[in-house]
Amino acid sequence: MSDIQDVLRIAVAQLNPTVGDIAGNLAKAREARADAARHGADLVLFTELFIAGYPPEDLVMKPAFLAACEKAVRDLAADTADGGPGVIIGVPLARGDKRYNAVMVLDDGQVTSEWYKVDLPNYGEFDEKRVFDAGPMRGPVDFRGVRLGIPVCEDIWGDKGVCETLAESGAEILLVPNGSPYYRGKIDVRHQVVIKQIIESEAPMIYANMLGGQDELVFDGASFAFNADRKLAFQMSQFEEQVAVTTWKRGEEGWFCSDGPVSRIPEAEEADYRACMLGLRDYVNKNGFKNVVLGLSGGIDSAICAALAVDALGEERLRAVMLPYTYTSAESLADAEECARLLGCRYDTVPIFKPVEGFLAALGELFAGTNEGITEENLQSRTRGTVLMAISNKFGSMVVTTGNKSEMSVGYATLYGDMNGGFNPIKDLYKMQVYGLARWRNAHTPPGALGPTGIVIPPNIIDKAPSAELRPDQTDQDSLPPYPVLDDILECLVEHEMSVDDIVARGHDRELVHRIEHLLYIAEYKRRQSAPGVKITRRNFGRDRRYPITNRFRDRS
């Protein structure tokens, strides 16, 4: 091979690995390399910890797991003896008494170099300092006469000067493997991070991002590159697997990308919907569930979850169940049936009058002399939860939970009732965002959706006042402020940690803000027991926002 070359064709492998499926991830890598070879690539860039899947969390503390990951990469290295593309691939490595978040460079049948992540993130959804050691600062690697810097994800987000050091050491192109999870507006944030590093390093940068759902996190791909002049060189698609071959040329002022894809980036509501869809699809498929079941109440939350399930999995893999009781309105019965018809999914009805009355009869003597209230209301919800879990046990279906972030924030949900289930695709969406996505879905069919085109949620479900229908003539606003008001207060408290004074200054009633803050704090014990769900905002419950259950603080300044 030539010592120096002036054209380098780099394939970016934006793929969907599965945590722990080392053999499956290796097979994906081999397939991608073969595809890149057919298109004349010299080098294939994979994403962070690709061979392990990301994030592997405490799996990397198992020596057997680390050994299996390294063996897989060395097997892949042997493939490169065929004279085809070299490979840069993420892998966790044990070296002595240390564990590294690493990449290996493979070429000519062997591992030619290693790079260890320098800056380990320890915020939000990341806690890599628990399981990895920080790598030493190193210089660029030589690949077929081109000096490449390979900072890993946080190495470009932090302030340790990794990119600048690599450039000063002679790096001509910076190739960055990433595991960067989605939140609304994240692509713009990534672009700004890369531009900042290019200003400091004066080197072009490729940002290769992973795709796929992993528990609460969704990795949205959208890989891209900027040239040294800070102009976008290429942009790959969001939420889609893709191997894109890009052409890089050496010019008088250094390397630049002369050819690469320019994909459309979805607007906010489409991106949120597709993130929820991808997260649900991967959670169900990667965990081996054949199908899913949910309670279809005739309300907006279960309707959008049903649409997401059909879009993610197909109509044949969703069973929707109406669970009517005395207070279920004829309107809700009609809306639920129409929603199932529009989606084309199976629709069953299981009345809960007899089991609820059985519970009330069994508790009659114990409850004698007390007033009916929330206990009796929650019996309805818990009966519905029991029926859905029985269907799950009998048929192997995963129960889809349907509570939104507004309700989860203030505890407007019943433990062991409507909170039952394995995964919640709208857990990180506030109520008004749910309405927005329902309107968006009725007007658009997202790419990759398996559901029907056109209206899939009856307009009446969107237009009518929301109600749990646990007592006569009930609406959500009997217990909660209007959702636009509630959502704004919650976003101030949860997303921005604003003081009560600052929230009141936005025009909200102080007593109401105090009440919502109190409800937010006392519902923490419920959220700790809730199903996982897709992260959409910057601060989801669980990974990002970690509050104590026992907590007497209230902002009363």
Coordinates of C-alpha atoms in Angstrom, one line a residue:
M1 CA 0.0 0.0 0.0
S2 CA 1.1 3.6 -0.7
D3 CA 2.7 5.4 2.2
I4 CA 0.8 8.6 1.3
Q5 CA -2.5 9.1 -0.4
D6 CA -4.4 12.2 -1.4
V7 CA -7.9 10.7 -1.5
L8 CA -9.5 8.8 1.4
R9 CA -12.9 7.2 1.2
I10 CA -14.4 6.9 4.7
A11 CA -17.5 4.9 5.3
V12 CA -19.5 5.9 8.4
A13 CA -21.4 3.0 9.8
Q14 CA -24.5 4.3 11.6
L15 CA -25.9 1.1 12.9
N16 CA -28.1 -0.3 15.6
P17 CA -26.1 -2.7 17.9
T18 CA -27.6 -4.6 20.9
V19 CA -26.0 -4.4 24.3
G20 CA -24.4 -7.8 25.1
D21 CA -25.0 -9.4 21.7
I22 CA -21.3 -9.5 20.8
A23 CA -21.8 -12.1 18.0
G24 CA -24.7 -10.2 16.5
N25 CA -22.8 -6.9 16.6
L26 CA -19.7 -8.5 15.0
A27 CA -22.0 -9.8 12.2
K28 CA -23.3 -6.3 11.7
A29 CA -19.8 -4.9 11.5
R30 CA -18.7 -7.5 9.0
E31 CA -21.8 -6.9 6.8
A32 CA -21.2 -3.1 7.0
R33 CA -17.5 -3.6 6.1
A34 CA -18.4 -5.8 3.1
D35 CA -21.0 -3.1 2.0
A36 CA -18.4 -0.4 2.3
A37 CA -15.9 -2.4 0.3
R38 CA -18.3 -2.8 -2.5
H39 CA -18.5 1.0 -2.6
G40 CA -14.8 1.5 -2.7
A41 CA -14.2 2.6 0.9
D42 CA -10.7 2.6 2.4
L43 CA -11.8 2.9 6.0
V44 CA -15.0 2.1 8.0
L45 CA -15.8 4.2 11.1
F46 CA -18.0 2.5 13.7
T47 CA -19.5 4.1 16.8
E48 CA -18.6 4.2 20.5
L49 CA -18.3 0.7 22.1
F50 CA -20.0 -0.7 19.0
I51 CA -19.0 -4.3 19.6
A52 CA -20.4 -4.3 23.2
G53 CA -23.4 -2.1 22.5
Y54 CA -23.9 1.2 24.3
P55 CA -24.1 1.8 27.2
P56 CA -23.0 -1.5 28.6
E57 CA -23.1 -0.1 32.2
D58 CA -21.8 -2.7 34.7
L59 CA -21.4 -5.4 32.2
V60 CA -17.9 -4.1 31.6
M61 CA -17.0 -5.1 35.2
K62 CA -17.3 -8.8 34.1
P63 CA -13.9 -10.0 32.8
A64 CA -15.6 -12.6 30.6
F65 CA -17.5 -9.9 28.9
L66 CA -14.4 -7.8 28.2
A67 CA -12.6 -10.8 26.9
A68 CA -15.4 -11.8 24.5
C69 CA -15.5 -8.2 23.2
E70 CA -11.8 -8.0 22.5
K71 CA -11.8 -11.5 20.9
A72 CA -14.6 -10.4 18.5
V73 CA -12.6 -7.3 17.5
R74 CA -9.5 -9.3 16.9
D75 CA -11.5 -11.7 14.7
L76 CA -12.7 -8.7 12.7
A77 CA -9.1 -7.5 12.5
A78 CA -8.1 -10.8 10.9
D79 CA -10.7 -10.1 8.2
T80 CA -8.8 -7.0 7.1
A81 CA -6.0 -9.1 5.7
D82 CA -8.1 -9.3 2.5
G83 CA -6.8 -5.9 1.4
G84 CA -10.2 -4.3 1.9
P85 CA -11.2 -1.4 4.1
G86 CA -9.5 -0.8 7.5
V87 CA -11.7 -0.4 10.5
I88 CA -12.1 1.9 13.5
I89 CA -14.4 0.3 16.1
G90 CA -15.4 1.0 19.7
V91 CA -14.6 -1.7 22.3
P92 CA -14.3 -1.9 26.1
L93 CA -10.7 -3.1 26.9
A94 CA -9.0 -4.4 30.0
R95 CA -5.4 -3.4 30.3
G96 CA -3.7 -4.4 33.5
D97 CA -5.9 -3.4 36.4
K98 CA -7.7 -0.7 34.3
R99 CA -10.8 -0.7 32.1
Y100 CA -11.0 1.6 29.1
N101 CA -13.7 2.9 26.8
A102 CA -11.5 2.3 23.8
V103 CA -11.3 2.2 20.0
M104 CA -9.2 -0.2 18.0
V105 CA -7.8 0.5 14.5
L106 CA -7.7 -2.6 12.3
D107 CA -5.8 -2.9 9.1
D108 CA -3.7 -5.4 7.2
G109 CA -5.0 -8.3 9.3
Q110 CA -4.1 -6.9 12.7
V111 CA -4.8 -4.3 15.4
T112 CA -2.6 -1.4 14.4
S113 CA -3.3 0.9 17.3
E114 CA -5.6 1.6 20.3
W115 CA -7.1 4.9 21.7
Y116 CA -8.6 5.2 25.1
K117 CA -11.3 7.7 26.0
V118 CA -9.7 10.6 28.0
D119 CA -12.7 12.5 29.3
L120 CA -15.3 10.3 31.0
P121 CA -18.8 11.8 31.4
N122 CA -20.4 11.8 34.8
Y123 CA -23.7 13.7 34.5
G124 CA -27.2 13.1 33.4
E125 CA -27.6 9.7 31.8
F126 CA -23.8 9.1 32.0
D127 CA -21.8 7.7 34.8
E128 CA -18.8 6.2 33.1
K129 CA -16.4 7.1 35.9
R130 CA -18.0 4.2 37.9
V131 CA -16.8 1.6 35.4
F132 CA -14.0 3.0 33.3
D133 CA -10.6 4.5 33.8
A134 CA -9.6 7.7 32.0
G135 CA -7.1 7.1 29.2
P136 CA -3.9 9.0 28.8
M137 CA -3.6 11.8 26.3
R138 CA -2.1 10.3 23.1
G139 CA -1.2 11.5 19.6
P140 CA -2.9 10.7 16.3
V141 CA -2.6 7.3 14.6
D142 CA -1.2 6.6 11.2
F143 CA -3.7 5.1 8.7
R144 CA -2.2 4.4 5.3
G145 CA -0.2 7.6 5.4
V146 CA -2.9 9.8 6.9
R147 CA -2.7 11.0 10.5
L148 CA -6.0 10.5 12.2
G149 CA -7.2 11.8 15.6
I150 CA -9.8 9.6 17.2
P151 CA -11.3 11.4 20.2
V152 CA -14.2 9.4 21.7
C153 CA -17.5 11.2 22.3
E154 CA -17.0 13.2 25.5
D155 CA -13.5 13.9 24.4
I156 CA -15.0 16.6 22.2
W157 CA -17.8 17.7 24.6
G158 CA -15.5 18.3 27.6
D159 CA -12.8 20.9 28.2
K160 CA -9.7 18.8 28.4
G161 CA -8.4 20.1 25.1
V162 CA -8.2 16.6 23.5
C163 CA -8.9 17.8 19.9
E164 CA -6.5 20.7 20.1
T165 CA -3.8 18.5 21.5
L166 CA -4.4 16.0 18.7
A167 CA -4.2 18.7 16.0
E168 CA -1.0 20.1 17.5
S169 CA 0.4 16.6 17.4
G170 CA -0.3 16.4 13.6
A171 CA -3.8 15.0 13.3
E172 CA -5.1 15.8 9.8
I173 CA -8.7 14.6 10.2
L174 CA -10.6 14.0 13.5
L175 CA -12.9 11.0 13.5
V176 CA -15.2 10.8 16.5
P177 CA -17.1 7.6 17.5
N178 CA -20.2 8.6 19.6
G179 CA -22.9 7.2 21.7
S180 CA -25.0 10.5 21.9
P181 CA -28.6 9.9 23.0
Y182 CA -31.5 11.9 21.7
Y183 CA -33.3 14.8 23.2
R184 CA -35.3 17.5 21.5
G185 CA -33.0 19.8 19.6
K186 CA -29.9 17.7 20.1
I187 CA -28.6 17.9 16.5
D188 CA -28.1 21.6 16.8
V189 CA -26.2 21.1 20.0
R190 CA -23.9 18.6 18.5
H191 CA -23.2 20.8 15.5
Q192 CA -22.2 23.7 17.8
V193 CA -19.9 21.4 19.9
V194 CA -18.1 20.3 16.7
I195 CA -17.8 23.8 15.3
K196 CA -16.3 24.9 18.6
Q197 CA -13.7 22.1 18.4
I198 CA -12.9 22.9 14.8
I199 CA -12.3 26.5 15.7
E200 CA -9.7 25.4 18.3
S201 CA -8.1 22.6 16.3
E202 CA -8.5 23.9 12.7
A203 CA -9.1 20.3 11.6
P204 CA -12.1 18.8 9.9
M205 CA -14.2 16.5 12.0
I206 CA -16.5 13.4 11.3
Y207 CA -19.1 12.8 14.0
A208 CA -20.3 9.2 13.8
N209 CA -23.3 8.5 16.1
M210 CA -25.0 5.3 17.1
L211 CA -28.6 4.4 16.3
G212 CA -31.2 2.5 18.3
G213 CA -33.0 2.2 21.6
Q214 CA -31.4 1.0 24.7
D215 CA -33.8 0.9 27.7
E216 CA -34.7 4.6 28.3
L217 CA -32.2 6.0 25.8
V218 CA -32.7 6.4 22.1
F219 CA -29.7 7.0 19.9
D220 CA -30.8 8.9 16.8
G221 CA -27.9 8.6 14.4
A222 CA -27.8 11.8 12.4
S223 CA -24.0 11.5 11.8
F224 CA -22.3 14.4 10.1
A225 CA -19.1 16.1 9.3
F226 CA -17.8 19.7 9.1
N227 CA -14.8 20.8 7.1
A228 CA -12.1 22.9 8.6
D229 CA -13.9 26.0 7.2
R230 CA -16.8 25.2 9.6
K231 CA -19.2 24.4 6.7
L232 CA -21.3 21.3 6.9
A233 CA -19.7 18.6 4.8
F234 CA -22.3 15.9 5.0
Q235 CA -25.4 15.0 7.1
M236 CA -26.7 11.5 7.5
S237 CA -30.3 10.6 8.2
Q238 CA -31.9 10.6 11.7
F239 CA -33.5 7.4 13.1
E240 CA -32.3 5.2 10.2
E241 CA -29.6 2.7 9.8
Q242 CA -27.1 3.7 7.1
V243 CA -23.6 3.1 5.9
A244 CA -22.5 6.2 4.0
V245 CA -19.3 6.3 2.0
T246 CA -17.8 9.8 2.0
T247 CA -14.9 11.1 -0.1
W248 CA -12.1 13.1 1.4
K249 CA -9.4 14.9 -0.6
R250 CA -6.1 16.4 0.4
G251 CA -5.9 20.1 -0.7
E252 CA -3.5 22.9 -0.3
E253 CA -5.0 23.8 3.1
G254 CA -5.5 20.2 4.3
W255 CA -8.2 17.6 4.0
F256 CA -11.8 18.3 3.0
C257 CA -14.9 16.3 2.3
S258 CA -15.8 16.5 -1.4
D259 CA -18.7 14.1 -1.5
G260 CA -21.3 12.8 1.1
P261 CA -25.0 12.5 1.8
V262 CA -27.2 15.5 2.6
S263 CA -30.3 14.1 4.4
R264 CA -33.4 15.9 5.6
I265 CA -33.5 16.5 9.4
P266 CA -37.0 16.1 10.9
E267 CA -38.8 19.0 12.6
A268 CA -39.3 18.7 16.4
E269 CA -42.6 16.9 16.5
E270 CA -41.6 14.3 13.9
A271 CA -38.3 13.7 15.7
D272 CA -40.1 13.2 19.0
Y273 CA -42.6 10.8 17.5
R274 CA -39.9 8.8 15.7
A275 CA -37.8 8.7 18.9
C276 CA -40.7 7.2 20.8
M277 CA -41.4 4.8 18.0
L278 CA -37.8 3.6 17.7
G279 CA -37.5 3.3 21.5
L280 CA -40.6 1.1 21.8
R281 CA -39.7 -1.0 18.8
D282 CA -36.2 -1.8 20.0
Y283 CA -37.2 -2.4 23.6
V284 CA -39.8 -4.9 22.5
N285 CA -37.7 -6.7 19.8
K286 CA -34.4 -6.7 21.7
N287 CA -36.0 -8.2 24.7
G288 CA -37.8 -10.9 22.7
F289 CA -41.4 -10.0 23.2
K290 CA -43.7 -11.4 20.5
N291 CA -46.3 -8.7 20.8
V292 CA -47.8 -6.1 23.1
V293 CA -51.1 -5.3 24.9
L294 CA -52.5 -2.1 26.2
G295 CA -55.7 -0.8 27.7
L296 CA -57.4 1.4 25.2
S297 CA -59.6 3.7 27.2
G298 CA -60.9 6.2 24.6
G299 CA -58.5 8.8 25.9
I300 CA -55.6 10.6 24.3
D301 CA -52.7 8.8 26.1
S302 CA -53.7 5.3 25.3
A303 CA -54.6 6.3 21.7
I304 CA -51.2 7.8 21.0
C305 CA -49.5 4.7 22.6
A306 CA -51.6 2.5 20.4
A307 CA -50.6 4.4 17.3
L308 CA -46.9 4.2 18.3
A309 CA -47.2 0.5 18.9
V310 CA -48.8 -0.2 15.5
D311 CA -46.2 2.1 13.8
A312 CA -43.3 0.5 15.6
L313 CA -44.4 -3.2 15.5
G314 CA -47.3 -3.6 13.0
E315 CA -51.0 -3.9 13.6
E316 CA -50.8 -7.7 14.1
R317 CA -48.6 -7.3 17.2
L318 CA -50.9 -5.1 19.2
R319 CA -53.9 -6.2 21.2
A320 CA -56.0 -3.3 22.4
V321 CA -58.3 -4.0 25.3
M322 CA -61.2 -1.9 26.5
L323 CA -61.9 -2.4 30.2
P324 CA -65.3 -0.7 30.8
Y325 CA -66.9 -0.1 34.2
T326 CA -70.0 1.8 35.4
Y327 CA -68.5 5.2 34.7
T328 CA -67.1 4.5 31.3
S329 CA -69.1 6.7 28.9
A330 CA -70.6 5.6 25.6
E331 CA -68.4 8.3 24.0
S332 CA -65.3 6.5 25.3
L333 CA -66.5 3.1 24.1
A334 CA -67.1 4.5 20.7
D335 CA -63.8 6.4 20.5
A336 CA -61.8 3.4 21.6
E337 CA -63.4 1.1 19.1
E338 CA -62.9 3.6 16.3
C339 CA -59.3 4.1 17.2
A340 CA -58.7 0.4 17.0
R341 CA -60.5 0.2 13.7
L342 CA -58.4 3.0 12.2
L343 CA -55.2 1.3 13.4
G344 CA -56.3 -2.1 12.2
C345 CA -55.3 -3.8 15.4
R346 CA -57.1 -6.5 17.5
Y347 CA -59.7 -5.0 19.8
D348 CA -61.1 -6.9 22.8
T349 CA -63.6 -5.9 25.5
V350 CA -63.2 -7.2 29.1
P351 CA -65.8 -5.6 31.4
I352 CA -64.5 -5.1 35.0
F353 CA -67.8 -4.7 36.8
K354 CA -67.8 -8.1 38.4
P355 CA -64.2 -8.1 39.7
V356 CA -64.5 -4.5 41.0
E357 CA -67.8 -5.4 42.8
G358 CA -66.1 -8.5 44.2
F359 CA -63.3 -6.5 45.7
L360 CA -65.8 -4.0 47.2
A361 CA -67.9 -6.9 48.6
A362 CA -64.8 -8.5 50.1
L363 CA -63.7 -5.2 51.7
G364 CA -67.3 -4.2 52.7
E365 CA -67.1 -5.1 56.4
L366 CA -63.6 -3.6 56.8
F367 CA -64.6 -0.4 55.1
A368 CA -68.0 -0.1 56.9
G369 CA -68.6 3.4 58.2
T370 CA -66.2 5.1 55.8
N371 CA -66.9 7.4 52.9
E372 CA -66.3 6.3 49.3
G373 CA -63.5 8.1 47.6
I374 CA -60.1 7.6 46.0
T375 CA -59.7 4.1 47.3
E376 CA -62.7 2.9 45.4
E377 CA -61.6 4.8 42.3
N378 CA -58.1 3.2 42.5
L379 CA -59.7 -0.3 42.8
Q380 CA -61.0 0.2 39.2
S381 CA -57.6 1.1 38.0
R382 CA -55.9 -1.8 39.8
T383 CA -58.5 -4.2 38.5
R384 CA -57.7 -3.0 34.9
G385 CA -54.0 -3.5 35.7
T386 CA -54.6 -7.0 36.9
V387 CA -56.5 -8.0 33.8
L388 CA -53.8 -6.6 31.5
M389 CA -51.1 -8.4 33.4
A390 CA -53.1 -11.6 33.2
I391 CA -53.3 -11.2 29.5
S392 CA -49.6 -10.6 29.4
N393 CA -48.9 -13.7 31.4
K394 CA -51.2 -15.9 29.4
F395 CA -50.1 -14.8 25.9
G396 CA -46.5 -13.5 26.5
S397 CA -47.4 -10.0 25.5
M398 CA -45.6 -7.0 27.0
V399 CA -48.0 -4.5 28.6
V400 CA -47.5 -1.0 27.2
T401 CA -47.8 1.7 30.0
T402 CA -49.6 4.8 28.9
G403 CA -49.0 7.6 31.4
N404 CA -47.5 11.0 30.3
K405 CA -44.9 13.1 32.1
S406 CA -47.4 15.6 33.4
E407 CA -49.4 12.9 35.3
M408 CA -46.2 11.1 36.4
S409 CA -44.9 14.3 37.7
V410 CA -47.8 15.0 40.1
G411 CA -48.7 11.4 40.9
Y412 CA -51.9 11.4 38.9
A413 CA -51.5 7.6 38.3
T414 CA -52.2 4.5 40.3
L415 CA -49.5 2.1 41.5
Y416 CA -50.2 -1.5 40.5
G417 CA -53.0 -0.1 38.2
D418 CA -52.5 2.1 35.2
M419 CA -48.8 2.2 36.0
N420 CA -48.5 -1.6 35.3
G421 CA -46.4 -2.5 32.3
G422 CA -43.0 -3.1 30.8
F423 CA -42.4 0.0 28.8
N424 CA -43.9 3.5 28.4
P425 CA -43.2 5.3 25.1
I426 CA -44.7 8.6 26.3
K427 CA -43.2 8.7 29.8
D428 CA -41.1 11.8 29.0
L429 CA -43.8 13.7 27.1
Y430 CA -45.9 16.4 28.8
K431 CA -49.6 16.3 28.2
M432 CA -49.7 19.1 25.7
Q433 CA -46.8 17.5 23.8
V434 CA -48.9 14.3 23.6
Y435 CA -51.7 16.3 22.0
G436 CA -49.3 17.9 19.6
L437 CA -47.9 14.5 18.5
A438 CA -51.4 13.1 18.1
R439 CA -52.3 15.9 15.7
W440 CA -49.0 15.5 13.9
R441 CA -49.5 11.8 13.4
N442 CA -53.0 12.3 12.0
A443 CA -51.4 14.6 9.4
H444 CA -48.2 12.6 8.6
T445 CA -47.0 9.1 8.4
P446 CA -43.4 8.8 9.7
P447 CA -40.7 7.1 7.6
G448 CA -40.4 3.5 8.6
A449 CA -43.8 3.3 10.2
L450 CA -45.7 0.0 9.8
G451 CA -49.1 1.6 10.6
P452 CA -51.7 3.0 8.1
T453 CA -51.6 6.4 6.5
G454 CA -54.1 9.1 7.2
I455 CA -56.0 9.7 10.5
V456 CA -55.3 7.0 13.1
I457 CA -56.6 8.8 16.2
P458 CA -60.2 9.9 16.1
P459 CA -60.4 13.7 16.3
N460 CA -63.0 13.4 19.1
I461 CA -60.3 11.9 21.3
I462 CA -58.1 14.9 20.7
D463 CA -60.9 17.5 21.1
K464 CA -62.8 16.2 24.2
A465 CA -61.8 17.0 27.8
P466 CA -59.5 14.3 29.3
S467 CA -61.0 12.1 32.1
A468 CA -59.9 9.1 34.0
E469 CA -63.7 8.2 34.3
L470 CA -63.4 6.7 37.8
R471 CA -66.5 8.6 39.1
P472 CA -69.5 10.3 37.5
D473 CA -68.8 13.3 35.2
Q474 CA -65.1 13.3 36.2
T475 CA -62.5 15.4 34.3
D476 CA -58.8 15.7 34.9
Q477 CA -59.3 19.4 35.8
D478 CA -61.3 18.4 38.8
S479 CA -57.9 17.6 40.4
L480 CA -55.4 19.4 38.3
P481 CA -55.1 22.9 36.7
P482 CA -55.5 23.2 32.9
Y483 CA -52.7 21.3 31.3
P484 CA -51.1 24.3 29.6
V485 CA -50.7 25.8 33.0
L486 CA -49.6 22.6 34.7
D487 CA -47.1 21.8 32.0
D488 CA -45.5 25.2 32.1
I489 CA -45.1 25.0 35.9
L490 CA -43.7 21.5 35.7
E491 CA -41.2 22.4 33.0
C492 CA -40.0 25.3 35.2
L493 CA -39.6 22.9 38.2
V494 CA -38.3 19.8 36.4
E495 CA -36.4 21.0 33.3
H496 CA -35.0 24.2 34.7
E497 CA -35.0 23.9 38.5
M498 CA -36.5 27.4 38.8
S499 CA -37.4 28.9 42.1
V500 CA -41.0 29.4 43.1
D501 CA -40.5 33.2 43.0
D502 CA -39.3 33.0 39.4
I503 CA -42.2 30.8 38.4
V504 CA -44.7 33.2 40.0
A505 CA -43.0 36.0 38.0
R506 CA -44.1 34.2 34.8
G507 CA -47.7 34.9 35.9
H508 CA -48.6 31.8 37.9
D509 CA -50.5 31.8 41.2
R510 CA -48.1 31.2 44.1
E511 CA -50.4 28.9 46.0
L512 CA -50.8 26.7 42.9
V513 CA -47.0 26.6 42.3
H514 CA -46.5 25.5 45.9
R515 CA -49.1 22.8 45.5
I516 CA -47.6 21.5 42.2
E517 CA -44.1 21.5 43.8
H518 CA -45.5 19.5 46.8
L519 CA -47.2 17.0 44.5
L520 CA -44.0 16.6 42.4
Y521 CA -41.9 15.8 45.5
I522 CA -44.4 13.3 47.2
A523 CA -44.8 11.4 43.9
E524 CA -41.2 10.4 43.8
Y525 CA -41.9 7.0 45.3
K526 CA -44.3 6.2 42.5
R527 CA -41.9 7.2 39.8
R528 CA -39.2 4.9 41.3
Q529 CA -41.6 2.0 40.6
S530 CA -42.7 3.0 37.2
A531 CA -41.8 1.3 33.9
P532 CA -38.9 2.6 31.8
G533 CA -39.7 4.9 29.0
V534 CA -38.2 6.9 26.1
K535 CA -36.1 9.9 27.0
I536 CA -37.3 13.0 25.0
T537 CA -36.4 16.0 27.2
R538 CA -33.1 17.0 28.7
R539 CA -34.2 15.8 32.1
N540 CA -36.2 12.6 32.2
F541 CA -37.2 11.0 35.5
G542 CA -34.7 8.4 36.6
R543 CA -31.4 8.8 34.7
D544 CA -31.3 12.6 34.6
R545 CA -33.4 13.8 37.6
R546 CA -32.5 11.9 40.7
Y547 CA -34.4 13.2 43.8
P548 CA -34.7 11.5 47.2
I549 CA -38.0 9.9 48.1
T550 CA -37.7 11.1 51.7
N551 CA -37.5 14.9 51.2
R552 CA -39.0 17.6 53.4
F553 CA -37.6 20.6 51.5
R554 CA -40.1 23.0 50.0
D555 CA -39.2 26.3 48.4
R556 CA -41.0 28.8 50.6
S557 CA -38.6 31.8 50.4

